[in-house]
PDB file of C-alpha atoms in Angstrom:
ATOM      1  CA  MET A   1      -6.651 102.344  46.496  1.00  0.00           C
ATOM      2  CA  THR A   2      -8.292 101.000  49.600  1.00  0.00           C
ATOM      3  CA  HIS A   3     -11.812 100.918  48.030  1.00  0.00           C
ATOM      4  CA  GLU A   4     -10.608  99.321  44.783  1.00  0.00           C
ATOM      5  CA  ARG A   5      -8.546  96.708  46.745  1.00  0.00           C
ATOM      6  CA  ASP A   6     -11.466  95.929  49.054  1.00  0.00           C
ATOM      7  CA  VAL A   7     -13.954  95.485  46.155  1.00  0.00           C
ATOM      8  CA  ALA A   8     -11.548  93.387  44.164  1.00  0.00           C
ATOM      9  CA  ILE A   9     -10.787  91.090  47.182  1.00  0.00           C
ATOM     10  CA  GLU A  10     -14.495  90.508  47.919  1.00  0.00           C
ATOM     11  CA  ALA A  11     -15.339  89.989  44.264  1.00  0.00           C
ATOM     12  CA  VAL A  12     -12.523  87.419  43.717  1.00  0.00           C
ATOM     13  CA  ARG A  13     -13.253  85.735  46.959  1.00  0.00           C
ATOM     14  CA  THR A  14     -16.929  85.274  46.142  1.00  0.00           C
ATOM     15  CA  ALA A  15     -16.102  84.114  42.627  1.00  0.00           C
ATOM     16  CA  SER A  16     -13.707  81.552  44.016  1.00  0.00           C
ATOM     17  CA  PHE A  17     -16.419  80.203  46.324  1.00  0.00           C
ATOM     18  CA  LEU A  18     -18.677  79.890  43.340  1.00  0.00           C
ATOM     19  CA  CYS A  19     -15.971  77.913  41.444  1.00  0.00           C
ATOM     20  CA  ARG A  20     -15.659  75.618  44.488  1.00  0.00           C
ATOM     21  CA  ALA A  21     -19.459  75.035  44.511  1.00  0.00           C
ATOM     22  CA  VAL A  22     -19.551  74.215  40.818  1.00  0.00           C
ATOM     23  CA  ARG A  23     -16.687  71.840  41.107  1.00  0.00           C
ATOM     24  CA  ALA A  24     -18.304  70.023  43.958  1.00  0.00           C
ATOM     25  CA  SER A  25     -21.234  69.123  41.862  1.00  0.00           C
ATOM     26  CA  PHE A  26     -19.514  68.962  38.592  1.00  0.00           C
ATOM     27  CA  SER A  27     -20.707  67.039  35.465  1.00  0.00           C
ATOM     28  CA  ASP A  28     -19.907  67.162  31.751  1.00  0.00           C
ATOM     29  CA  ALA A  29     -23.133  69.087  31.241  1.00  0.00           C
ATOM     30  CA  LEU A  30     -21.577  72.072  32.903  1.00  0.00           C
ATOM     31  CA  THR A  31     -18.930  72.376  30.155  1.00  0.00           C
ATOM     32  CA  THR A  32     -19.034  73.777  26.599  1.00  0.00           C
ATOM     33  CA  GLU A  33     -16.495  74.757  24.006  1.00  0.00           C
ATOM     34  CA  LYS A  34     -15.245  78.035  22.598  1.00  0.00           C
ATOM     35  CA  PRO A  35     -14.650  78.330  18.769  1.00  0.00           C
ATOM     36  CA  ASP A  36     -11.029  77.419  19.366  1.00  0.00           C
ATOM     37  CA  LYS A  37     -12.192  74.108  21.019  1.00  0.00           C
ATOM     38  CA  SER A  38     -10.900  75.141  24.517  1.00  0.00           C
ATOM     39  CA  PRO A  39     -13.239  74.373  27.320  1.00  0.00           C
ATOM     40  CA  VAL A  40     -15.396  76.869  29.212  1.00  0.00           C
ATOM     41  CA  THR A  41     -17.455  75.881  32.205  1.00  0.00           C
ATOM     42  CA  VAL A  42     -20.259  77.233  34.292  1.00  0.00           C
ATOM     43  CA  ALA A  43     -17.513  78.249  36.819  1.00  0.00           C
ATOM     44  CA  ASP A  44     -15.777  80.404  34.191  1.00  0.00           C
ATOM     45  CA  LEU A  45     -19.017  82.114  33.289  1.00  0.00           C
ATOM     46  CA  GLY A  46     -20.272  82.347  36.783  1.00  0.00           C
ATOM     47  CA  ALA A  47     -17.072  83.817  38.114  1.00  0.00           C
ATOM     48  CA  GLN A  48     -17.094  86.463  35.392  1.00  0.00           C
ATOM     49  CA  VAL A  49     -20.742  87.364  36.277  1.00  0.00           C
ATOM     50  CA  ILE A  50     -19.918  87.762  39.967  1.00  0.00           C
ATOM     51  CA  VAL A  51     -16.856  89.985  39.321  1.00  0.00           C
ATOM     52  CA  SER A  52     -18.544  92.028  36.578  1.00  0.00           C
ATOM     53  CA  LEU A  53     -21.519  92.809  38.829  1.00  0.00           C
ATOM     54  CA  ALA A  54     -19.292  93.920  41.702  1.00  0.00           C
ATOM     55  CA  LEU A  55     -17.244  96.183  39.526  1.00  0.00           C
ATOM     56  CA  ALA A  56     -20.351  97.588  37.808  1.00  0.00           C
ATOM     57  CA  LYS A  57     -21.808  98.423  41.209  1.00  0.00           C
ATOM     58  CA  ALA A  58     -18.703 100.066  42.719  1.00  0.00           C
ATOM     59  CA  PHE A  59     -17.092 101.619  39.485  1.00  0.00           C
ATOM     60  CA  PRO A  60     -19.926 101.882  36.870  1.00  0.00           C
ATOM     61  CA  THR A  61     -17.701 103.930  34.398  1.00  0.00           C
ATOM     62  CA  ASP A  62     -14.695 101.552  34.472  1.00  0.00           C
ATOM     63  CA  PRO A  63     -14.425  99.252  31.343  1.00  0.00           C
ATOM     64  CA  VAL A  64     -13.697  95.519  32.003  1.00  0.00           C
ATOM     65  CA  MET A  65     -11.645  93.223  29.708  1.00  0.00           C
ATOM     66  CA  GLY A  66     -12.911  89.727  30.476  1.00  0.00           C
ATOM     67  CA  GLU A  67     -11.951  86.416  28.859  1.00  0.00           C
ATOM     68  CA  GLU A  68     -15.494  85.109  28.462  1.00  0.00           C
ATOM     69  CA  ASP A  69     -18.627  86.520  26.748  1.00  0.00           C
ATOM     70  CA  ALA A  70     -22.321  85.917  26.555  1.00  0.00           C
ATOM     71  CA  SER A  71     -22.120  83.801  23.457  1.00  0.00           C
ATOM     72  CA  GLN A  72     -21.616  80.538  25.338  1.00  0.00           C
ATOM     73  CA  VAL A  73     -25.022  81.015  27.003  1.00  0.00           C
ATOM     74  CA  ARG A  74     -26.891  82.654  24.162  1.00  0.00           C
ATOM     75  CA  ASP A  75     -25.630  80.140  21.567  1.00  0.00           C
ATOM     76  CA  ASP A  76     -26.356  76.989  23.599  1.00  0.00           C
ATOM     77  CA  PRO A  77     -29.388  75.342  21.923  1.00  0.00           C
ATOM     78  CA  SER A  78     -30.220  73.169  24.846  1.00  0.00           C
ATOM     79  CA  GLY A  79     -30.230  75.887  27.379  1.00  0.00           C
ATOM     80  CA  THR A  80     -28.378  73.598  29.767  1.00  0.00           C
ATOM     81  CA  ILE A  81     -25.438  76.005  30.410  1.00  0.00           C
ATOM     82  CA  GLY A  82     -27.718  79.026  31.032  1.00  0.00           C
ATOM     83  CA  SER A  83     -29.933  77.065  33.426  1.00  0.00           C
ATOM     84  CA  ALA A  84     -27.027  75.646  35.291  1.00  0.00           C
ATOM     85  CA  LEU A  85     -25.389  79.041  35.470  1.00  0.00           C
ATOM     86  CA  GLN A  86     -28.430  80.725  36.855  1.00  0.00           C
ATOM     87  CA  GLU A  87     -28.934  77.884  39.438  1.00  0.00           C
ATOM     88  CA  HIS A  88     -25.307  78.329  40.750  1.00  0.00           C
ATOM     89  CA  LEU A  89     -25.363  82.050  40.752  1.00  0.00           C
ATOM     90  CA  VAL A  90     -28.671  82.448  42.720  1.00  0.00           C
ATOM     91  CA  ARG A  91     -26.780  81.130  45.707  1.00  0.00           C
ATOM     92  CA  PHE A  92     -24.469  84.064  45.591  1.00  0.00           C
ATOM     93  CA  ARG A  93     -26.525  86.816  43.835  1.00  0.00           C
ATOM     94  CA  PRO A  94     -30.250  86.054  44.512  1.00  0.00           C
ATOM     95  CA  GLY A  95     -32.728  87.325  41.912  1.00  0.00           C
ATOM     96  CA  LEU A  96     -30.493  87.267  38.876  1.00  0.00           C
ATOM     97  CA  ASP A  97     -32.382  86.447  35.742  1.00  0.00           C
ATOM     98  CA  GLY A  98     -31.091  85.507  32.334  1.00  0.00           C
ATOM     99  CA  ALA A  99     -30.944  89.039  31.032  1.00  0.00           C
ATOM    100  CA  ALA A 100     -28.881  90.269  33.927  1.00  0.00           C
ATOM    101  CA  ILE A 101     -26.579  87.413  33.558  1.00  0.00           C
ATOM    102  CA  GLU A 102     -26.025  87.937  29.805  1.00  0.00           C
ATOM    103  CA  GLY A 103     -25.688  91.670  30.504  1.00  0.00           C
ATOM    104  CA  ALA A 104     -22.887  91.133  33.132  1.00  0.00           C
ATOM    105  CA  LEU A 105     -21.038  88.775  30.762  1.00  0.00           C
ATOM    106  CA  GLY A 106     -21.447  91.142  27.842  1.00  0.00           C
ATOM    107  CA  ARG A 107     -20.045  94.299  29.424  1.00  0.00           C
ATOM    108  CA  CYS A 108     -16.618  92.591  29.814  1.00  0.00           C
ATOM    109  CA  THR A 109     -15.509  93.546  26.252  1.00  0.00           C
ATOM    110  CA  SER A 110     -13.039  96.232  26.767  1.00  0.00           C
ATOM    111  CA  ALA A 111      -9.960  96.359  24.394  1.00  0.00           C
ATOM    112  CA  GLY A 112      -7.902  98.123  27.105  1.00  0.00           C
ATOM    113  CA  GLY A 113      -5.310 100.528  25.663  1.00  0.00           C
ATOM    114  CA  PRO A 114      -2.713 103.064  26.847  1.00  0.00           C
ATOM    115  CA  ARG A 115      -5.008 105.595  28.428  1.00  0.00           C
ATOM    116  CA  GLY A 116      -7.483 105.618  31.401  1.00  0.00           C
ATOM    117  CA  ARG A 117      -8.199 102.858  33.781  1.00  0.00           C
ATOM    118  CA  TRP A 118      -9.676  99.489  33.164  1.00  0.00           C
ATOM    119  CA  TRP A 119     -10.026  96.069  34.746  1.00  0.00           C
ATOM    120  CA  THR A 120      -8.840  92.721  33.222  1.00  0.00           C
ATOM    121  CA  LEU A 121     -10.330  89.442  34.395  1.00  0.00           C
ATOM    122  CA  ASP A 122      -9.687  85.820  33.872  1.00  0.00           C
ATOM    123  CA  PRO A 123     -12.540  84.251  35.714  1.00  0.00           C
ATOM    124  CA  VAL A 124     -11.009  80.730  35.796  1.00  0.00           C
ATOM    125  CA  ASP A 125      -7.392  80.778  34.675  1.00  0.00           C
ATOM    126  CA  GLY A 126      -6.470  77.086  34.174  1.00  0.00           C
ATOM    127  CA  THR A 127      -9.784  75.809  33.166  1.00  0.00           C
ATOM    128  CA  LYS A 128      -8.210  72.331  32.422  1.00  0.00           C
ATOM    129  CA  GLY A 129      -6.747  72.404  35.845  1.00  0.00           C
ATOM    130  CA  PHE A 130     -10.194  73.140  37.279  1.00  0.00           C
ATOM    131  CA  LEU A 131     -11.670  70.179  35.262  1.00  0.00           C
ATOM    132  CA  ARG A 132      -8.964  67.696  36.586  1.00  0.00           C
ATOM    133  CA  GLY A 133      -9.330  68.979  40.172  1.00  0.00           C
ATOM    134  CA  GLY A 134      -5.918  70.679  40.087  1.00  0.00           C
ATOM    135  CA  GLN A 135      -4.788  74.352  40.318  1.00  0.00           C
ATOM    136  CA  TYR A 136      -6.715  77.236  38.839  1.00  0.00           C
ATOM    137  CA  ALA A 137      -7.093  80.886  39.738  1.00  0.00           C
ATOM    138  CA  VAL A 138      -9.620  83.769  39.648  1.00  0.00           C
ATOM    139  CA  ALA A 139      -7.392  86.661  38.344  1.00  0.00           C
ATOM    140  CA  LEU A 140      -8.363  90.275  38.633  1.00  0.00           C
ATOM    141  CA  ALA A 141      -6.198  93.335  37.883  1.00  0.00           C
ATOM    142  CA  LEU A 142      -6.629  97.070  37.495  1.00  0.00           C
ATOM    143  CA  VAL A 143      -4.639  98.833  34.826  1.00  0.00           C
ATOM    144  CA  ASP A 144      -4.271 102.662  34.905  1.00  0.00           C
ATOM    145  CA  ASP A 145      -2.689 104.401  31.907  1.00  0.00           C
ATOM    146  CA  GLY A 146      -1.087 101.081  30.809  1.00  0.00           C
ATOM    147  CA  GLU A 147       0.426 100.135  34.181  1.00  0.00           C
ATOM    148  CA  VAL A 148      -1.021  97.453  36.425  1.00  0.00           C
ATOM    149  CA  VAL A 149      -1.691  99.050  39.779  1.00  0.00           C
ATOM    150  CA  LEU A 150      -3.619  96.349  41.606  1.00  0.00           C
ATOM    151  CA  GLY A 151      -3.886  92.609  41.371  1.00  0.00           C
ATOM    152  CA  VAL A 152      -5.874  89.914  43.143  1.00  0.00           C
ATOM    153  CA  LEU A 153      -5.431  86.174  42.621  1.00  0.00           C
ATOM    154  CA  GLY A 154      -7.884  83.740  44.152  1.00  0.00           C
ATOM    155  CA  CYS A 155      -6.382  80.228  44.124  1.00  0.00           C
ATOM    156  CA  PRO A 156      -8.998  77.936  45.776  1.00  0.00           C
ATOM    157  CA  ASN A 157      -6.883  74.697  45.584  1.00  0.00           C
ATOM    158  CA  LEU A 158      -3.548  76.099  46.624  1.00  0.00           C
ATOM    159  CA  GLU A 159      -2.138  74.872  49.935  1.00  0.00           C
ATOM    160  CA  ARG A 160      -0.736  77.543  52.303  1.00  0.00           C
ATOM    161  CA  ALA A 161       2.124  77.403  54.681  1.00  0.00           C
ATOM    162  CA  ASP A 162      -0.157  76.380  57.511  1.00  0.00           C
ATOM    163  CA  GLY A 163      -1.448  73.350  55.628  1.00  0.00           C
ATOM    164  CA  ASN A 164      -4.835  74.857  54.875  1.00  0.00           C
ATOM    165  CA  ILE A 165      -6.205  75.063  51.382  1.00  0.00           C
ATOM    166  CA  GLY A 166      -7.052  78.342  49.540  1.00  0.00           C
ATOM    167  CA  SER A 167      -5.115  81.428  49.046  1.00  0.00           C
ATOM    168  CA  LEU A 168      -5.722  84.995  47.983  1.00  0.00           C
ATOM    169  CA  PHE A 169      -2.739  86.915  46.693  1.00  0.00           C
ATOM    170  CA  VAL A 170      -3.014  90.740  46.739  1.00  0.00           C
ATOM    171  CA  ALA A 171      -0.708  93.390  45.461  1.00  0.00           C
ATOM    172  CA  GLU A 172      -0.822  97.180  45.086  1.00  0.00           C
ATOM    173  CA  ARG A 173       1.692  99.115  43.114  1.00  0.00           C
ATOM    174  CA  GLY A 174       4.357 100.479  45.558  1.00  0.00           C
ATOM    175  CA  ARG A 175       2.807  98.962  48.551  1.00  0.00           C
ATOM    176  CA  GLY A 176       3.888  95.277  48.483  1.00  0.00           C
ATOM    177  CA  ALA A 177       2.202  91.885  48.253  1.00  0.00           C
ATOM    178  CA  TRP A 178       0.390  89.702  50.674  1.00  0.00           C
ATOM    179  CA  GLU A 179      -1.110  86.284  50.936  1.00  0.00           C
ATOM    180  CA  LEU A 180      -4.467  85.957  52.620  1.00  0.00           C
ATOM    181  CA  PRO A 181      -6.488  82.865  53.527  1.00  0.00           C
ATOM    182  CA  LEU A 182      -9.296  82.526  50.970  1.00  0.00           C
ATOM    183  CA  ASP A 183     -11.745  81.603  53.766  1.00  0.00           C
ATOM    184  CA  GLY A 184     -10.550  84.051  56.350  1.00  0.00           C
ATOM    185  CA  ASP A 185     -10.318  87.874  56.614  1.00  0.00           C
ATOM    186  CA  ALA A 186      -7.843  90.354  55.470  1.00  0.00           C
ATOM    187  CA  ALA A 187      -6.326  90.729  58.945  1.00  0.00           C
ATOM    188  CA  ALA A 188      -4.900  87.273  58.692  1.00  0.00           C
ATOM    189  CA  GLY A 189      -2.831  88.167  55.641  1.00  0.00           C
ATOM    190  CA  VAL A 190       1.010  88.018  55.659  1.00  0.00           C
ATOM    191  CA  ALA A 191       3.459  89.978  53.602  1.00  0.00           C
ATOM    192  CA  ILE A 192       5.289  87.829  51.006  1.00  0.00           C
ATOM    193  CA  THR A 193       8.617  88.071  49.235  1.00  0.00           C
ATOM    194  CA  VAL A 194      10.398  86.202  46.524  1.00  0.00           C
ATOM    195  CA  ALA A 195      13.083  83.680  47.419  1.00  0.00           C
ATOM    196  CA  SER A 196      16.375  85.306  48.570  1.00  0.00           C
ATOM    197  CA  ILE A 197      18.797  83.494  46.325  1.00  0.00           C
ATOM    198  CA  THR A 198      21.705  84.897  44.420  1.00  0.00           C
ATOM    199  CA  ASP A 199      22.877  81.797  42.469  1.00  0.00           C
ATOM    200  CA  PRO A 200      20.344  80.695  39.777  1.00  0.00           C
ATOM    201  CA  ALA A 201      21.700  77.135  40.133  1.00  0.00           C
ATOM    202  CA  ASP A 202      19.860  77.096  43.464  1.00  0.00           C
ATOM    203  CA  ALA A 203      16.597  77.932  41.913  1.00  0.00           C
ATOM    204  CA  ARG A 204      13.487  75.744  41.285  1.00  0.00           C
ATOM    205  CA  TYR A 205      11.378  76.785  38.388  1.00  0.00           C
ATOM    206  CA  ALA A 206       7.604  76.586  37.743  1.00  0.00           C
ATOM    207  CA  GLU A 207       6.031  76.056  34.342  1.00  0.00           C
ATOM    208  CA  SER A 208       2.745  75.020  32.738  1.00  0.00           C
ATOM    209  CA  LEU A 209       1.524  71.474  33.456  1.00  0.00           C
ATOM    210  CA  GLU A 210       0.590  71.051  29.731  1.00  0.00           C
ATOM    211  CA  ALA A 211       3.351  71.050  27.252  1.00  0.00           C
ATOM    212  CA  ALA A 212       0.955  72.624  24.691  1.00  0.00           C
ATOM    213  CA  HIS A 213       0.919  75.872  26.812  1.00  0.00           C
ATOM    214  CA  SER A 214       4.724  76.294  27.032  1.00  0.00           C
ATOM    215  CA  ALA A 215       7.771  74.755  25.377  1.00  0.00           C
ATOM    216  CA  GLN A 216       8.939  72.526  28.218  1.00  0.00           C
ATOM    217  CA  ASP A 217      11.902  71.249  26.256  1.00  0.00           C
ATOM    218  CA  GLU A 218      13.320  74.697  25.867  1.00  0.00           C
ATOM    219  CA  SER A 219      12.574  75.512  29.537  1.00  0.00           C
ATOM    220  CA  GLY A 220      14.551  72.424  30.450  1.00  0.00           C
ATOM    221  CA  ARG A 221      17.522  73.680  28.376  1.00  0.00           C
ATOM    222  CA  ILE A 222      17.265  77.146  30.003  1.00  0.00           C
ATOM    223  CA  ALA A 223      17.367  75.535  33.450  1.00  0.00           C
ATOM    224  CA  ALA A 224      20.379  73.397  32.453  1.00  0.00           C
ATOM    225  CA  GLN A 225      22.185  76.472  31.245  1.00  0.00           C
ATOM    226  CA  LEU A 226      21.645  77.971  34.607  1.00  0.00           C
ATOM    227  CA  GLY A 227      22.851  74.877  36.398  1.00  0.00           C
ATOM    228  CA  VAL A 228      19.471  74.143  37.899  1.00  0.00           C
ATOM    229  CA  THR A 229      19.128  70.509  38.918  1.00  0.00           C
ATOM    230  CA  THR A 230      15.888  70.534  40.952  1.00  0.00           C
ATOM    231  CA  PRO A 231      12.837  69.214  38.975  1.00  0.00           C
ATOM    232  CA  PRO A 232      10.346  71.725  37.839  1.00  0.00           C
ATOM    233  CA  LEU A 233       6.969  72.479  39.544  1.00  0.00           C
ATOM    234  CA  ARG A 234       4.383  71.966  36.845  1.00  0.00           C
ATOM    235  CA  LEU A 235       0.901  73.304  37.503  1.00  0.00           C
ATOM    236  CA  ASP A 236      -1.879  75.040  35.850  1.00  0.00           C
ATOM    237  CA  SER A 237      -2.803  78.780  36.125  1.00  0.00           C
ATOM    238  CA  GLN A 238      -1.384  81.994  37.608  1.00  0.00           C
ATOM    239  CA  ALA A 239      -0.946  80.054  40.861  1.00  0.00           C
ATOM    240  CA  LYS A 240       2.614  79.865  39.539  1.00  0.00           C
ATOM    241  CA  TYR A 241       3.046  83.531  40.089  1.00  0.00           C
ATOM    242  CA  GLY A 242       1.905  83.031  43.613  1.00  0.00           C
ATOM    243  CA  LEU A 243       4.449  80.292  44.266  1.00  0.00           C
ATOM    244  CA  VAL A 244       7.202  82.585  42.954  1.00  0.00           C
ATOM    245  CA  ALA A 245       5.945  85.613  44.921  1.00  0.00           C
ATOM    246  CA  ARG A 246       5.978  83.649  48.283  1.00  0.00           C
ATOM    247  CA  GLY A 247       9.306  81.873  47.446  1.00  0.00           C
ATOM    248  CA  ASP A 248       8.079  78.241  46.934  1.00  0.00           C
ATOM    249  CA  ALA A 249       9.609  78.590  43.387  1.00  0.00           C
ATOM    250  CA  SER A 250      12.273  80.963  42.250  1.00  0.00           C
ATOM    251  CA  ILE A 251      11.534  81.217  38.481  1.00  0.00           C
ATOM    252  CA  TYR A 252       8.429  81.035  36.267  1.00  0.00           C
ATOM    253  CA  LEU A 253       9.226  80.265  32.600  1.00  0.00           C
ATOM    254  CA  ARG A 254       6.466  80.408  29.979  1.00  0.00           C
ATOM    255  CA  ILE A 255       8.327  79.848  26.728  1.00  0.00           C
ATOM    256  CA  PRO A 256       6.139  80.479  23.688  1.00  0.00           C
ATOM    257  CA  ARG A 257       5.449  77.818  21.009  1.00  0.00           C
ATOM    258  CA  GLY A 258       5.634  79.124  17.482  1.00  0.00           C
ATOM    259  CA  GLY A 259       4.237  82.687  17.226  1.00  0.00           C
ATOM    260  CA  TYR A 260       1.860  82.403  20.163  1.00  0.00           C
ATOM    261  CA  ILE A 261       1.033  85.761  21.758  1.00  0.00           C
ATOM    262  CA  GLU A 262      -0.049  85.880  25.400  1.00  0.00           C
ATOM    263  CA  ASN A 263      -3.407  87.229  26.610  1.00  0.00           C
ATOM    264  CA  VAL A 264      -3.434  90.257  28.924  1.00  0.00           C
ATOM    265  CA  TRP A 265      -5.811  88.452  31.506  1.00  0.00           C
ATOM    266  CA  ASP A 266      -3.368  85.564  31.766  1.00  0.00           C
ATOM    267  CA  HIS A 267      -0.630  87.572  33.349  1.00  0.00           C
ATOM    268  CA  ALA A 268      -1.678  91.031  34.662  1.00  0.00           C
ATOM    269  CA  ALA A 269      -2.640  90.086  38.136  1.00  0.00           C
ATOM    270  CA  GLY A 270       0.121  87.519  38.621  1.00  0.00           C
ATOM    271  CA  ALA A 271       2.799  89.955  37.303  1.00  0.00           C
ATOM    272  CA  ILE A 272       2.047  92.680  39.829  1.00  0.00           C
ATOM    273  CA  VAL A 273       2.015  90.071  42.764  1.00  0.00           C
ATOM    274  CA  VAL A 274       5.495  89.004  41.825  1.00  0.00           C
ATOM    275  CA  THR A 275       6.748  92.459  41.193  1.00  0.00           C
ATOM    276  CA  GLU A 276       5.600  93.764  44.499  1.00  0.00           C
ATOM    277  CA  ALA A 277       7.048  90.757  46.215  1.00  0.00           C
ATOM    278  CA  GLY A 278      10.473  91.850  45.020  1.00  0.00           C
ATOM    279  CA  GLY A 279      10.685  90.059  41.674  1.00  0.00           C
ATOM    280  CA  ILE A 280      10.998  91.125  38.092  1.00  0.00           C
ATOM    281  CA  VAL A 281       8.547  90.007  35.398  1.00  0.00           C
ATOM    282  CA  SER A 282       9.512  90.488  31.798  1.00  0.00           C
ATOM    283  CA  ASP A 283       9.251  88.698  28.462  1.00  0.00           C
ATOM    284  CA  VAL A 284      12.024  86.343  27.554  1.00  0.00           C
ATOM    285  CA  ASP A 285      14.002  89.146  25.960  1.00  0.00           C
ATOM    286  CA  GLY A 286      13.979  91.040  29.208  1.00  0.00           C
ATOM    287  CA  GLN A 287      11.450  93.656  28.066  1.00  0.00           C
ATOM    288  CA  PRO A 288       8.655  94.806  30.404  1.00  0.00           C
ATOM    289  CA  LEU A 289       5.259  93.429  29.704  1.00  0.00           C
ATOM    290  CA  ASP A 290       3.354  95.947  27.657  1.00  0.00           C
ATOM    291  CA  PHE A 291      -0.285  96.210  28.563  1.00  0.00           C
ATOM    292  CA  THR A 292      -1.054  99.196  26.278  1.00  0.00           C
ATOM    293  CA  VAL A 293      -1.793  97.374  22.999  1.00  0.00           C
ATOM    294  CA  GLY A 294      -5.155  95.692  23.386  1.00  0.00           C
ATOM    295  CA  ARG A 295      -6.224  92.336  24.661  1.00  0.00           C
ATOM    296  CA  ARG A 296      -2.917  90.627  23.937  1.00  0.00           C
ATOM    297  CA  LEU A 297       0.710  91.163  24.803  1.00  0.00           C
ATOM    298  CA  ALA A 298       1.532  91.734  21.163  1.00  0.00           C
ATOM    299  CA  ARG A 299       4.892  93.464  21.813  1.00  0.00           C
ATOM    300  CA  ASN A 300       6.217  90.691  23.993  1.00  0.00           C
ATOM    301  CA  ARG A 301       7.159  86.962  23.615  1.00  0.00           C
ATOM    302  CA  GLY A 302       6.839  84.621  26.528  1.00  0.00           C
ATOM    303  CA  ILE A 303       7.307  85.382  30.306  1.00  0.00           C
ATOM    304  CA  ILE A 304      10.081  85.168  32.775  1.00  0.00           C
ATOM    305  CA  ALA A 305       9.507  85.958  36.451  1.00  0.00           C
ATOM    306  CA  ALA A 306      12.311  85.717  38.915  1.00  0.00           C
ATOM    307  CA  PRO A 307      13.861  87.429  41.950  1.00  0.00           C
ATOM    308  CA  ALA A 308      15.658  90.673  40.944  1.00  0.00           C
ATOM    309  CA  ALA A 309      19.078  89.115  41.847  1.00  0.00           C
ATOM    310  CA  ILE A 310      18.863  86.352  39.255  1.00  0.00           C
ATOM    311  CA  HIS A 311      16.425  87.691  36.646  1.00  0.00           C
ATOM    312  CA  ALA A 312      19.163  88.979  34.294  1.00  0.00           C
ATOM    313  CA  ALA A 313      20.951  85.569  34.452  1.00  0.00           C
ATOM    314  CA  VAL A 314      17.653  83.817  33.410  1.00  0.00           C
ATOM    315  CA  VAL A 315      17.118  86.177  30.510  1.00  0.00           C
ATOM    316  CA  GLY A 316      20.716  85.579  29.376  1.00  0.00           C
ATOM    317  CA  ALA A 317      20.169  81.794  29.524  1.00  0.00           C
ATOM    318  CA  ALA A 318      16.950  82.216  27.536  1.00  0.00           C
ATOM    319  CA  HIS A 319      18.803  84.116  24.811  1.00  0.00           C
ATOM    320  CA  SER A 320      21.447  81.462  24.802  1.00  0.00           C
ATOM    321  CA  VAL A 321      18.881  78.783  24.235  1.00  0.00           C
ATOM    322  CA  MET A 322      16.311  80.671  22.077  1.00  0.00           C
ATOM    323  CA  GLY A 323      18.240  83.556  20.508  1.00  0.00           C
ATOM    324  CA  ALA A 324      17.450  87.165  20.893  1.00  0.00           C
ATOM    325  CA  ARG A 325      14.343  88.547  19.256  1.00  0.00           C
ATOM    326  CA  VAL A 326      14.956  90.237  15.896  1.00  0.00           C
ATOM    327  CA  GLY A 327      13.047  93.424  15.225  1.00  0.00           C
TER     328      GLY A 327
END
């Protein structure tokens, strides 16, 4: 996996730098909306182009499942998004024209599935965090026959233990997890592990900053059931997985509202980072995340990530609060 890992690290690192550059000169003109009214920015689109091009060059036959598509550029009547996108991309990929940009976005339409290998990408996970100057992540994972085998998370705004800003989390199936400086080289990486706690009452949990993304009231009841008294860490994006993997938080709770079904790209990279750091990632019923059924985790509800020693207790508390899934 050395080649895949190296390509993924370089692609995510470059995409993270592009996101920083966009944010440094940000204006409302660099944002548009998807049909569901959620925001998409030049950073989302540019990061997807960067990663798509890198994967196409290194692994031309590998399908890619990306969150974004070319419609945000193609359907913009003013042409503002396309022009700004090309302007930012040329700093990192000189010579790109509009057709090449749309082609890179358009090749990220894979539906995944249970056979073969494919990549899944969230170019800016936590777009609202990006917009407010908070946490966001560039999340890339490789799935092989339904199993996530490689994950890279670029977290441009996340503080490291040394006080510097910008982390890369990398995990390979069966080989562990590491945190690297976003602005440094792989040799500066350190192995990471989840918190070594055995009593869930000693835990601190992380959850989404926005209540619309996760049922914070139910998370609070689950924490109370466990005896947790420390206030939650609330932040956007898969950076939460990074915090659990390196032990800054012990539990990540994403409790679904209504019948919401999670997207594959929102969890694949983060899940393997926590798993390879010694944790367990499941849905709220304790079932493994099933990446074989398309672009969404249709056979799962919600997410629980925690050290192996307390994971079962967290699932039990979730069942006590929410009830077990029927059917």
